[in-house]
Amino acid sequence: MAKNKSPEGRGPSQRMLRVGEVIRRGLSEVLSRGEIHDAELNRMMITVGEVRVSADLRIATCYVLPLGGDGKDDLLKMLSKNKHELRMVLTQKLKLKHSPELRFQLDHTYDQMEATRAMLAQEDVARDIAAPDHEEAPE
């Protein structure tokens, strides 16, 4: 009998990835259409970068970022305040058997990409990347 839980040290299962993506798309749609009864939240443009679901599918951690990066702290407060309504709307929209608890965190992926670009743009790193590798593997 296969386990739904991914073993320690391995990545998420296909089921976890699939459910996370379904929730991400649904949450993005709900937020972009302004289906929540919070005028402040509906005015914000929000990017849902990723949703990670726990192995038992009971907790969904949503990585979000306001468009332009302004108002990050306000965004987390507003989403946390409205998480019960978001959960209800998502459950109805996606017809999920069990509605996961929604948790929100800031998405730092774009910051990490910028740091990587900056590092690769450094002169000494660019020189090392462009240099041919003259060492041959020992036989």
Coordinates of C-alpha atoms in Angstrom, one line a residue:
M1 CA 0.0 0.0 0.0
A2 CA 1.5 3.3 -1.0
K3 CA 1.8 6.1 1.5
N4 CA 0.5 9.6 0.8
K5 CA 3.3 11.0 2.8
S6 CA 6.6 11.8 1.1
P7 CA 9.6 10.2 2.9
E8 CA 11.8 12.5 4.9
G9 CA 14.4 14.3 2.7
R10 CA 12.4 13.9 -0.5
G11 CA 10.3 16.3 -2.4
P12 CA 6.6 16.6 -2.4
S13 CA 4.4 13.8 -4.0
Q14 CA 2.6 14.3 -7.3
R15 CA -0.7 14.5 -5.4
M16 CA 0.7 17.3 -3.1
L17 CA 2.0 19.2 -6.2
R18 CA -1.3 18.8 -8.1
V19 CA -3.5 19.9 -5.1
G20 CA -1.1 22.9 -4.5
E21 CA -1.4 24.0 -8.1
V22 CA -5.2 23.7 -8.1
I23 CA -5.3 25.9 -4.9
R24 CA -2.8 28.4 -6.4
R25 CA -4.9 28.8 -9.5
G26 CA -8.1 29.1 -7.6
L27 CA -6.7 31.6 -5.1
S28 CA -5.3 33.7 -7.9
E29 CA -8.6 33.8 -9.7
V30 CA -10.5 34.7 -6.5
L31 CA -8.1 37.5 -5.6
S32 CA -8.0 38.9 -9.2
R33 CA -11.8 38.9 -9.5
G34 CA -12.3 40.6 -6.1
E35 CA -14.6 37.9 -4.8
I36 CA -13.8 38.7 -1.2
H37 CA -15.9 41.2 0.8
D38 CA -12.9 43.4 1.7
A39 CA -12.6 46.6 -0.3
E40 CA -8.9 47.1 0.7
L41 CA -7.9 43.6 -0.3
N42 CA -9.8 43.8 -3.6
R43 CA -7.9 47.0 -4.5
M44 CA -4.5 45.2 -4.3
M45 CA -3.0 43.3 -7.2
I46 CA -1.6 40.1 -5.7
T47 CA 0.7 37.5 -7.2
V48 CA 0.3 33.9 -5.9
G49 CA 3.7 32.4 -6.7
E50 CA 3.3 29.0 -5.2
V51 CA 1.1 27.0 -2.8
R52 CA 2.8 24.2 -0.8
V53 CA 0.4 21.6 0.7
S54 CA 1.3 19.4 3.7
A55 CA 1.5 15.7 3.2
D56 CA -1.9 15.1 4.7
L57 CA -3.4 17.9 2.5
R58 CA -4.7 19.7 5.6
I59 CA -2.5 22.8 5.5
A60 CA -1.8 25.0 2.4
T61 CA 1.0 27.5 2.7
C62 CA 0.4 30.2 0.1
Y63 CA 3.4 32.3 -1.1
V64 CA 2.1 35.7 -2.1
L65 CA 3.5 39.1 -3.1
P66 CA 1.8 42.4 -3.9
L67 CA 2.4 43.6 -7.4
G68 CA 5.2 46.1 -7.3
G69 CA 6.3 44.9 -3.9
D70 CA 4.7 47.7 -1.9
G71 CA 2.5 47.0 1.1
K72 CA 3.9 43.5 2.0
D73 CA 3.0 43.6 5.7
D74 CA -0.4 45.0 5.0
L75 CA -1.1 42.3 2.5
L76 CA -0.3 39.5 5.0
K77 CA -2.5 41.1 7.6
M78 CA -5.4 41.5 5.1
L79 CA -5.1 37.9 3.9
S80 CA -4.9 36.5 7.4
K81 CA -8.0 38.6 8.4
N82 CA -9.9 37.2 5.4
K83 CA -8.5 33.6 5.4
H84 CA -11.8 32.0 6.5
E85 CA -13.8 33.7 3.7
L86 CA -11.0 32.7 1.2
R87 CA -11.2 29.2 2.5
M88 CA -15.0 29.0 2.0
V89 CA -14.9 30.5 -1.5
L90 CA -12.1 28.2 -2.5
T91 CA -13.9 25.1 -1.2
Q92 CA -17.0 26.0 -3.1
K93 CA -15.1 26.9 -6.3
L94 CA -12.8 24.0 -6.4
K95 CA -15.1 21.4 -4.9
L96 CA -12.5 20.1 -2.5
K97 CA -13.3 17.1 -0.3
H98 CA -11.4 18.6 2.6
S99 CA -10.7 22.3 2.7
P100 CA -7.1 23.0 3.8
E101 CA -6.2 25.6 6.4
L102 CA -4.7 28.6 4.5
R103 CA -1.5 30.1 5.7
F104 CA 0.2 33.1 4.0
Q105 CA 3.9 33.9 3.6
L106 CA 5.7 36.4 1.5
D107 CA 7.2 35.0 -1.7
H108 CA 10.9 35.7 -1.7
T109 CA 11.6 34.0 -5.1
Y110 CA 11.9 37.2 -7.0
D111 CA 14.4 38.6 -4.4
Q112 CA 16.5 35.5 -4.8
M113 CA 16.4 35.8 -8.6
E114 CA 17.6 39.4 -8.4
A115 CA 20.4 38.4 -6.0
T116 CA 21.5 35.6 -8.4
R117 CA 21.4 38.0 -11.4
A118 CA 23.6 40.5 -9.4
M119 CA 26.0 37.8 -8.5
L120 CA 26.3 36.5 -12.1
A121 CA 26.8 40.1 -13.3
Q122 CA 29.9 40.6 -11.1
E123 CA 33.1 40.8 -13.2
D124 CA 35.0 38.0 -11.5
V125 CA 32.1 35.6 -11.7
A126 CA 31.4 36.4 -15.3
R127 CA 35.1 35.8 -16.1
D128 CA 35.1 32.4 -14.3
I129 CA 31.9 31.4 -16.2
A130 CA 33.4 32.5 -19.6
A131 CA 36.8 30.8 -19.0
P132 CA 37.2 27.4 -20.7
D133 CA 37.7 24.5 -18.4
H134 CA 41.3 23.2 -19.2
E135 CA 41.4 20.5 -16.5
E136 CA 40.6 17.0 -17.7
A137 CA 39.1 14.4 -15.5
P138 CA 41.5 11.8 -14.1
E139 CA 41.4 8.4 -15.7

